[in-house]
């Protein structure tokens, strides 16, 4: 079968031939339909994040997949079921985090991430997975199910941010999403029901397709060249919740200044090392005197995938069509990895969905 991989000494994805995997006991064989591409894939390809499985000189890419069960083997699934795989796997047999159903809370060394670090991903015509890591998806989401994984990232981050505000009466009304990439835009759509007013910050000028998406969702675009993050409270209003999805490290600290008293910021970006100056005393004081919180959040658990399926099921078809700017077959897979201002979200299609 064909797979899409990046070699350790390469800087772009290539097609490789692999044997079709055999499901072990407890595993299903899944025929891959579509696999999404995100900022993390670009970081992995550039060599800034993740790594190949031990003993291999390449990594099969892809962690945002949807597929159809081809051989349920001895699992509870049936042939034809639509499934989305979770990302993390235990590296050397189960550990306490996986046993508790909280692989997303495991520290480095206690997990592999398929398609990112230590384990091959889902950009292949078939993959196998233990049933416990496969989430059922309704046929209505067959086309867009590759968005379940990134949506699960937001479900987790929001849950953790809300949990940090659970000790008092907190009724958030306003949210600021930093980043108009695929994760930022998906999050604007997902938060729509929860907040009265949503702002989304980028650094693009009009006309731009991401600004169109933000406005079609009823949110307000903030151009960081005109309104830097600390000025959002004066240019617009202080916000109860900040969701950082730029990977631009200063935003983590500037978010504190954009927050209203008692607000919380969730940090999602994964920047490289970068030393820069901040007024630490001011930020420390601001966190303390206004009961603000910052929460880092990575990956997601099974329940977050289930919540993501529910949340995506309630979004408009037209939003998906605007967000996903391209779905490409294996013969033109390179286009799925384009990184320009007309590309928002892309996926590679390995097979078309046929309802059985
Ligand atoms: P992406 O497509 O690269 O999006 C990042 C967006 O941030 C881009 O649209 C970029 O704008 C914008 N941006 C960057 N620096 C900016 C600045 N200084 N001011 C304003 N806008 C700025 O990546 P993504 O897939 O959406 O992911 C976003 C981040 O989340 C990445 O760092 C990724 O690694 C991380 N991530 C984390 C998790 C997790 O579990 N924590 C999961 C998924 C992704 P331009 O396009 O105009 O350059
Ligand atoms: C993936 C997560 C992963 C994170 C860090 C994200 O793009 O969606 O599943 O934990 O990158 O590698
Ligand atoms: Zn991702």
Short mmCIF file of C-alpha atoms and ligand atoms in Angstrom, two decimals:
data_model
loop_
_atom_site.label_atom_id
_atom_site.label_comp_id
_atom_site.label_asym_id
_atom_site.label_seq_id
_atom_site.Cartn_x
_atom_site.Cartn_y
_atom_site.Cartn_z
CA UNK A 1 0.00 0.00 0.00
CA UNK A 2 0.99 3.63 -0.42
CA UNK A 3 1.85 5.90 2.49
CA UNK A 4 3.10 9.47 2.84
CA UNK A 5 6.26 9.84 4.89
CA UNK A 6 9.05 12.25 5.67
CA UNK A 7 12.62 10.93 5.89
CA UNK A 8 14.88 12.04 8.75
CA UNK A 9 17.26 13.64 6.26
CA UNK A 10 14.44 14.99 4.03
CA UNK A 11 12.46 18.21 4.17
CA UNK A 12 9.33 17.27 2.23
CA UNK A 13 6.78 14.46 2.28
CA UNK A 14 7.17 11.60 -0.22
CA UNK A 15 5.16 8.51 -1.18
CA UNK A 16 6.53 5.21 0.14
CA UNK A 17 5.39 1.60 -0.36
CA UNK A 18 4.53 -0.33 2.80
CA UNK A 19 2.99 -3.74 3.43
CA UNK A 20 -0.69 -3.56 4.40
CA UNK A 21 -0.75 -3.96 8.21
CA UNK A 22 -2.24 -7.08 9.82
CA UNK A 23 -4.52 -6.43 12.80
CA UNK A 24 -3.25 -8.03 16.02
CA UNK A 25 -5.75 -9.39 18.57
CA UNK A 26 -7.86 -6.47 19.85
CA UNK A 27 -7.08 -4.38 16.78
CA UNK A 28 -9.25 -3.47 13.80
CA UNK A 29 -7.99 -2.92 10.24
CA UNK A 30 -9.17 0.47 8.99
CA UNK A 31 -9.29 1.70 5.41
CA UNK A 32 -8.20 5.34 5.48
CA UNK A 33 -10.57 7.86 3.90
CA UNK A 34 -9.09 11.31 4.60
CA UNK A 35 -6.23 12.66 6.71
CA UNK A 36 -5.96 16.36 7.59
CA UNK A 37 -2.82 18.49 7.63
CA UNK A 38 -2.13 21.05 10.37
CA UNK A 39 0.61 23.36 11.68
CA UNK A 40 2.12 20.46 13.64
CA UNK A 41 2.63 18.47 10.41
CA UNK A 42 4.55 21.42 8.98
CA UNK A 43 6.66 21.59 12.15
CA UNK A 44 7.33 17.82 11.97
CA UNK A 45 8.29 18.05 8.28
CA UNK A 46 10.64 20.96 9.05
CA UNK A 47 12.28 18.87 11.79
CA UNK A 48 11.20 21.22 14.61
CA UNK A 49 8.90 18.77 16.42
CA UNK A 50 8.43 15.02 16.82
CA UNK A 51 10.54 12.18 15.45
CA UNK A 52 10.58 8.83 13.64
CA UNK A 53 9.97 5.48 15.36
CA UNK A 54 13.13 3.97 16.93
CA UNK A 55 15.10 2.07 14.28
CA UNK A 56 13.33 3.74 11.33
CA UNK A 57 14.75 6.51 9.14
CA UNK A 58 11.33 7.95 8.28
CA UNK A 59 7.95 8.77 9.79
CA UNK A 60 4.61 8.10 8.12
CA UNK A 61 2.78 11.40 8.64
CA UNK A 62 -0.81 12.10 9.65
CA UNK A 63 -2.62 12.32 13.00
CA UNK A 64 -6.03 13.73 11.89
CA UNK A 65 -7.68 10.72 10.25
CA UNK A 66 -11.05 9.28 9.43
CA UNK A 67 -11.47 5.79 8.06
CA UNK A 68 -13.88 2.93 7.63
CA UNK A 69 -13.48 -0.40 9.40
CA UNK A 70 -12.39 -2.96 6.81
CA UNK A 71 -11.78 -5.91 9.13
CA UNK A 72 -13.21 -5.61 12.66
CA UNK A 73 -11.17 -8.67 13.63
CA UNK A 74 -12.21 -9.48 17.22
CA UNK A 75 -13.26 -5.91 18.15
CA UNK A 76 -16.83 -4.68 18.81
CA UNK A 77 -16.82 -2.76 15.49
CA UNK A 78 -18.55 -3.90 12.32
CA UNK A 79 -17.18 -3.71 8.79
CA UNK A 80 -18.27 -0.37 7.34
CA UNK A 81 -18.24 1.56 10.63
CA UNK A 82 -16.76 5.03 10.38
CA UNK A 83 -14.02 5.68 12.91
CA UNK A 84 -11.54 8.35 13.96
CA UNK A 85 -8.37 7.17 15.72
CA UNK A 86 -6.97 8.94 18.78
CA UNK A 87 -3.30 9.98 18.55
CA UNK A 88 -1.38 8.78 21.60
CA UNK A 89 -0.24 5.20 22.18
CA UNK A 90 1.64 3.69 25.14
CA UNK A 91 5.30 3.26 24.17
CA UNK A 92 6.17 0.08 26.12
CA UNK A 93 2.92 -1.50 27.22
CA UNK A 94 0.29 0.35 29.23
CA UNK A 95 1.24 2.89 31.87
CA UNK A 96 -0.83 4.62 34.55
CA UNK A 97 -1.93 7.48 32.28
CA UNK A 98 -3.34 5.14 29.64
CA UNK A 99 -4.83 2.88 32.34
CA UNK A 100 -6.73 5.91 33.69
CA UNK A 101 -7.91 6.90 30.21
CA UNK A 102 -5.82 10.10 30.40
CA UNK A 103 -3.06 9.59 27.80
CA UNK A 104 -3.19 13.33 27.07
CA UNK A 105 -1.82 13.97 30.59
CA UNK A 106 1.18 11.64 30.16
CA UNK A 107 4.60 13.30 30.35
CA UNK A 108 7.22 12.95 27.59
CA UNK A 109 8.58 9.42 27.37
CA UNK A 110 5.28 7.87 28.46
CA UNK A 111 3.55 8.19 25.09
CA UNK A 112 4.08 8.01 21.38
CA UNK A 113 1.99 10.14 19.05
CA UNK A 114 1.02 8.52 15.77
CA UNK A 115 2.31 10.58 12.86
CA UNK A 116 4.18 12.94 15.21
CA UNK A 117 6.61 11.22 17.53
CA UNK A 118 7.76 7.61 17.90
CA UNK A 119 4.98 5.91 15.93
CA UNK A 120 3.93 5.95 12.27
CA UNK A 121 0.82 7.98 11.42
CA UNK A 122 -2.37 7.45 9.45
CA UNK A 123 -1.35 8.79 6.03
CA UNK A 124 -1.50 5.31 4.51
CA UNK A 125 -4.15 3.40 2.62
CA UNK A 126 -4.78 1.23 5.70
CA UNK A 127 -3.92 1.38 9.36
CA UNK A 128 -4.56 -0.81 12.37
CA UNK A 129 -5.51 0.33 15.84
CA UNK A 130 -6.66 -1.20 19.10
CA UNK A 131 -10.44 -0.70 19.34
CA UNK A 132 -10.01 1.35 22.54
CA UNK A 133 -8.37 4.08 20.45
CA UNK A 134 -11.08 4.21 17.76
CA UNK A 135 -13.99 6.65 18.14
CA UNK A 136 -17.24 5.95 16.24
CA UNK A 137 -18.38 8.73 13.89
CA UNK A 138 -21.83 9.09 12.22
CA UNK A 139 -22.03 8.90 8.39
CA UNK A 140 -23.03 12.60 8.29
CA UNK A 141 -19.45 13.44 9.26
CA UNK A 142 -17.77 11.12 6.73
CA UNK A 143 -16.50 14.03 4.66
CA UNK A 144 -15.32 16.26 7.53
CA UNK A 145 -14.40 13.66 10.15
CA UNK A 146 -10.70 14.50 9.82
CA UNK A 147 -11.61 17.63 11.80
CA UNK A 148 -12.61 15.56 14.86
CA UNK A 149 -9.00 15.32 16.12
CA UNK A 150 -8.27 19.08 16.00
CA UNK A 151 -11.73 19.79 17.44
CA UNK A 152 -10.91 17.41 20.30
CA UNK A 153 -7.84 19.55 21.07
CA UNK A 154 -10.15 22.52 21.65
CA UNK A 155 -12.63 20.45 23.68
CA UNK A 156 -9.81 19.54 26.06
CA UNK A 157 -8.38 23.05 26.31
CA UNK A 158 -11.80 24.57 27.00
CA UNK A 159 -12.57 21.91 29.60
CA UNK A 160 -9.31 22.59 31.44
CA UNK A 161 -9.75 26.35 31.24
CA UNK A 162 -13.30 26.13 32.62
CA UNK A 163 -12.11 23.74 35.34
CA UNK A 164 -9.64 26.40 36.50
CA UNK A 165 -12.61 28.78 36.98
CA UNK A 166 -14.90 26.24 38.66
CA UNK A 167 -14.28 27.41 42.23
CA UNK A 168 -16.39 30.54 41.80
CA UNK A 169 -19.31 31.94 39.83
CA UNK A 170 -17.92 32.55 36.35
CA UNK A 171 -20.08 33.50 33.40
CA UNK A 172 -17.80 34.21 30.46
CA UNK A 173 -19.23 36.36 27.68
CA UNK A 174 -16.26 37.22 25.51
CA UNK A 175 -13.47 35.19 23.90
CA UNK A 176 -10.34 36.08 21.96
CA UNK A 177 -8.81 33.46 19.69
CA UNK A 178 -5.18 34.21 18.82
CA UNK A 179 -4.40 32.80 15.38
CA UNK A 180 -6.39 32.54 12.17
CA UNK A 181 -4.85 29.21 11.17
CA UNK A 182 -6.94 26.06 10.88
CA UNK A 183 -7.05 25.46 14.64
CA UNK A 184 -7.92 29.08 15.42
CA UNK A 185 -10.75 29.23 12.88
CA UNK A 186 -12.16 25.85 13.89
CA UNK A 187 -12.15 27.09 17.48
CA UNK A 188 -14.00 30.31 16.60
CA UNK A 189 -16.76 28.15 15.08
CA UNK A 190 -16.80 25.78 18.05
CA UNK A 191 -17.03 28.59 20.64
CA UNK A 192 -19.86 30.36 18.84
CA UNK A 193 -22.60 28.90 21.07
CA UNK A 194 -20.73 29.58 24.32
CA UNK A 195 -19.78 33.25 23.98
CA UNK A 196 -21.73 36.42 23.19
CA UNK A 197 -18.81 38.04 21.38
CA UNK A 198 -15.75 36.41 19.82
CA UNK A 199 -12.62 38.12 18.49
CA UNK A 200 -10.03 36.38 16.33
CA UNK A 201 -6.54 37.87 15.91
CA UNK A 202 -4.25 37.46 12.91
CA UNK A 203 -1.62 39.46 11.07
CA UNK A 204 -3.18 39.46 7.59
CA UNK A 205 -4.57 42.38 5.60
CA UNK A 206 -7.85 42.28 3.68
CA UNK A 207 -8.79 40.73 1.36
CA UNK A 208 -8.01 37.41 2.97
CA UNK A 209 -10.00 34.16 3.08
CA UNK A 210 -9.43 33.62 6.81
CA UNK A 211 -10.91 37.05 7.59
CA UNK A 212 -13.92 36.09 5.46
CA UNK A 213 -14.37 32.92 7.53
CA UNK A 214 -14.09 34.86 10.82
CA UNK A 215 -16.72 37.37 9.68
CA UNK A 216 -19.04 34.74 8.23
CA UNK A 217 -19.09 33.21 11.73
CA UNK A 218 -20.16 36.56 13.18
CA UNK A 219 -16.82 37.08 14.95
CA UNK A 220 -14.66 40.23 14.82
CA UNK A 221 -11.27 40.16 13.12
CA UNK A 222 -8.41 41.87 15.00
CA UNK A 223 -5.33 42.76 12.94
CA UNK A 224 -2.35 42.44 15.29
CA UNK A 225 -0.44 45.04 13.24
CA UNK A 226 -3.07 47.62 14.22
CA UNK A 227 -4.15 46.23 17.59
CA UNK A 228 -1.48 44.24 19.43
CA UNK A 229 -2.83 41.73 21.95
CA UNK A 230 -2.33 43.97 25.07
CA UNK A 231 -4.40 46.70 23.37
CA UNK A 232 -7.46 44.52 22.75
CA UNK A 233 -9.11 45.71 26.03
CA UNK A 234 -8.92 49.37 24.98
CA UNK A 235 -9.59 48.90 21.24
CA UNK A 236 -12.43 46.42 21.90
CA UNK A 237 -13.01 45.08 25.42
CA UNK A 238 -11.27 42.89 28.01
CA UNK A 239 -12.03 39.22 27.31
CA UNK A 240 -12.99 36.42 29.67
CA UNK A 241 -11.23 33.70 27.69
CA UNK A 242 -8.17 33.69 25.45
CA UNK A 243 -7.35 30.71 23.23
CA UNK A 244 -3.78 30.98 21.92
CA UNK A 245 -3.22 29.12 18.64
CA UNK A 246 -0.39 31.02 16.97
CA UNK A 247 2.68 29.38 18.49
CA UNK A 248 4.02 32.96 18.72
CA UNK A 249 5.56 32.89 22.21
CA UNK A 250 5.02 36.57 23.21
CA UNK A 251 1.28 35.97 22.89
CA UNK A 252 1.38 33.66 25.90
CA UNK A 253 2.33 36.60 28.10
CA UNK A 254 0.39 39.30 26.27
CA UNK A 255 -2.75 37.19 26.75
CA UNK A 256 -2.62 38.06 30.47
CA UNK A 257 -3.12 41.74 29.60
CA UNK A 258 -6.02 41.03 27.24
CA UNK A 259 -7.92 39.13 29.94
CA UNK A 260 -10.69 40.63 32.04
CA UNK A 261 -10.45 40.14 35.82
CA UNK A 262 -11.07 36.45 36.69
CA UNK A 263 -10.38 35.44 33.08
CA UNK A 264 -8.40 32.47 31.82
CA UNK A 265 -6.09 31.91 28.88
CA UNK A 266 -5.48 28.51 27.27
CA UNK A 267 -2.11 28.14 25.54
CA UNK A 268 -1.97 25.70 22.64
CA UNK A 269 0.98 26.84 20.48
CA UNK A 270 4.21 24.87 20.49
CA UNK A 271 7.02 27.42 19.89
CA UNK A 272 10.72 26.69 19.68
CA UNK A 273 13.12 28.14 22.25
CA UNK A 274 13.03 31.92 22.12
CA UNK A 275 14.37 34.34 24.75
CA UNK A 276 12.72 37.76 24.86
CA UNK A 277 12.00 40.45 27.44
CA UNK A 278 8.73 40.72 29.33
CA UNK A 279 7.78 42.83 32.36
CA UNK A 280 7.55 39.82 34.66
CA UNK A 281 6.60 41.85 37.70
CA UNK A 282 3.68 43.45 35.94
CA UNK A 283 2.37 40.15 34.58
CA UNK A 284 2.84 38.37 37.89
CA UNK A 285 0.95 41.16 39.67
CA UNK A 286 -1.80 41.11 37.06
CA UNK A 287 -2.33 37.36 37.49
CA UNK A 288 -2.51 37.70 41.27
CA UNK A 289 -4.51 40.89 41.78
CA UNK A 290 -7.09 39.99 39.14
CA UNK A 291 -7.38 36.27 39.80
CA UNK A 292 -6.34 35.41 36.27
CA UNK A 293 -5.13 31.99 35.11
CA UNK A 294 -3.11 30.54 32.25
CA UNK A 295 -3.50 26.90 31.33
CA UNK A 296 -1.29 24.95 28.95
CA UNK A 297 -3.03 22.16 27.06
CA UNK A 298 -1.81 19.44 24.72
CA UNK A 299 -3.44 16.50 22.99
CA UNK A 300 -6.88 15.14 24.03
CA UNK A 301 -8.60 12.11 25.51
CA UNK A 302 -11.30 9.76 24.23
CA UNK A 303 -14.12 11.82 25.77
CA UNK A 304 -12.80 14.93 24.04
CA UNK A 305 -13.06 13.10 20.71
CA UNK A 306 -16.65 12.14 21.53
CA UNK A 307 -17.47 15.74 22.50
CA UNK A 308 -15.83 16.90 19.26
CA UNK A 309 -18.05 14.56 17.22
CA UNK A 310 -21.13 16.08 18.89
CA UNK A 311 -19.89 19.65 18.48
CA UNK A 312 -18.95 19.22 14.79
CA UNK A 313 -22.34 17.59 14.12
CA UNK A 314 -23.93 20.94 15.08
CA UNK A 315 -21.83 23.12 12.76
CA UNK A 316 -22.99 24.40 9.40
CA UNK A 317 -21.91 22.56 6.25
CA UNK A 318 -21.02 25.94 4.72
CA UNK A 319 -18.42 26.55 7.45
CA UNK A 320 -16.65 23.27 6.61
CA UNK A 321 -16.70 24.15 2.92
CA UNK A 322 -15.11 27.55 3.67
CA UNK A 323 -12.51 26.16 6.09
CA UNK A 324 -11.37 23.23 3.96
CA UNK A 325 -9.72 24.83 0.96
CA UNK A 326 -8.54 21.59 -0.63
CA UNK A 327 -8.86 17.80 -0.49
CA UNK A 328 -6.26 16.08 -2.66
CA UNK A 329 -5.81 12.53 -3.93
CA UNK A 330 -2.51 10.67 -3.77
CA UNK A 331 -1.66 11.82 -7.29
CA UNK A 332 -1.51 15.44 -6.09
CA UNK A 333 -0.79 15.01 -2.39
CA UNK A 334 1.92 17.72 -2.43
CA UNK A 335 -0.84 20.35 -2.74
CA UNK A 336 -2.15 19.33 0.69
CA UNK A 337 1.12 20.52 2.22
CA UNK A 338 1.06 23.99 0.59
CA UNK A 339 1.64 26.75 3.13
CA UNK A 340 0.38 29.95 1.52
CA UNK A 341 -2.24 32.58 2.28
CA UNK A 342 -4.94 30.95 0.13
CA UNK A 343 -4.63 27.61 1.94
CA UNK A 344 -6.55 27.24 5.19
CA UNK A 345 -7.23 23.57 5.91
CA UNK A 346 -6.37 20.66 3.61
CA UNK A 347 -6.60 16.89 3.64
CA UNK A 348 -5.25 13.98 1.64
CA UNK A 349 -7.95 11.62 0.38
CA UNK A 350 -6.95 7.93 0.28
CA UNK A 351 -10.41 6.58 -0.58
CA UNK A 352 -13.90 7.98 -1.10
CA UNK A 353 -16.60 7.06 1.42
CA UNK A 354 -19.26 4.67 0.21
CA UNK A 355 -22.14 4.05 2.58
CA UNK A 356 -22.79 0.30 2.93
P1 LIG B 1 -1.13 27.31 11.65
O1 LIG B 1 -2.06 26.92 10.56
O2 LIG B 1 0.31 27.51 11.37
O3 LIG B 1 -1.75 28.62 12.31
C1 LIG B 1 -1.04 29.56 13.05
C2 LIG B 1 -1.67 30.89 12.75
O4 LIG B 1 -1.16 31.88 13.64
C3 LIG B 1 -1.35 31.36 11.32
O5 LIG B 1 -2.55 31.69 10.68
C4 LIG B 1 -0.47 32.58 11.52
O6 LIG B 1 -0.71 33.61 10.61
C5 LIG B 1 -0.91 33.06 12.89
N1 LIG B 1 0.16 33.81 13.56
C6 LIG B 1 1.43 33.40 13.79
N2 LIG B 1 2.13 34.38 14.42
C7 LIG B 1 1.28 35.43 14.54
C8 LIG B 1 1.41 36.74 15.06
N3 LIG B 1 2.56 37.17 15.57
N4 LIG B 1 0.32 37.56 15.04
C9 LIG B 1 -0.84 37.13 14.52
N5 LIG B 1 -1.02 35.90 13.98
C10 LIG B 1 0.02 35.07 14.00
O7 LIG B 1 -1.20 26.22 12.80
P2 LIG B 1 -2.47 25.47 13.42
O8 LIG B 1 -2.54 24.11 12.89
O9 LIG B 1 -3.66 26.34 13.32
O10 LIG B 1 -1.96 25.36 14.92
C11 LIG B 1 -1.75 26.53 15.69
C12 LIG B 1 -0.69 26.26 16.78
O11 LIG B 1 -1.21 25.31 17.68
C13 LIG B 1 0.63 25.68 16.27
O12 LIG B 1 1.70 26.20 17.06
C14 LIG B 1 0.48 24.18 16.55
O13 LIG B 1 1.71 23.55 16.78
C15 LIG B 1 -0.32 24.22 17.81
N6 LIG B 1 -1.13 23.03 18.06
C16 LIG B 1 -1.12 22.58 19.33
C17 LIG B 1 -1.90 21.52 19.69
C18 LIG B 1 -1.91 21.08 21.11
O14 LIG B 1 -2.35 19.95 21.39
N7 LIG B 1 -1.45 21.93 22.02
C19 LIG B 1 -2.71 20.89 18.73
C20 LIG B 1 -2.70 21.38 17.41
C21 LIG B 1 -1.91 22.46 17.09
P3 LIG B 1 -0.16 33.59 9.07
O15 LIG B 1 -0.85 32.41 8.43
O16 LIG B 1 -0.64 34.88 8.51
O17 LIG B 1 1.31 33.41 9.17
C1 LIG B 2 -1.82 17.18 17.77
C2 LIG B 2 -1.87 16.63 19.18
C3 LIG B 2 -0.45 16.52 19.71
C4 LIG B 2 0.25 17.85 19.60
C5 LIG B 2 1.71 17.82 20.09
C6 LIG B 2 -1.05 18.46 17.74
O1 LIG B 2 -1.04 18.93 16.44
O2 LIG B 2 -3.11 17.44 17.26
O3 LIG B 2 -2.54 15.39 19.18
O4 LIG B 2 -0.48 16.07 21.06
O5 LIG B 2 0.25 18.28 18.24
O6 LIG B 2 2.51 16.94 19.38
ZN1 LIG B 3 -2.69 18.41 15.25
#
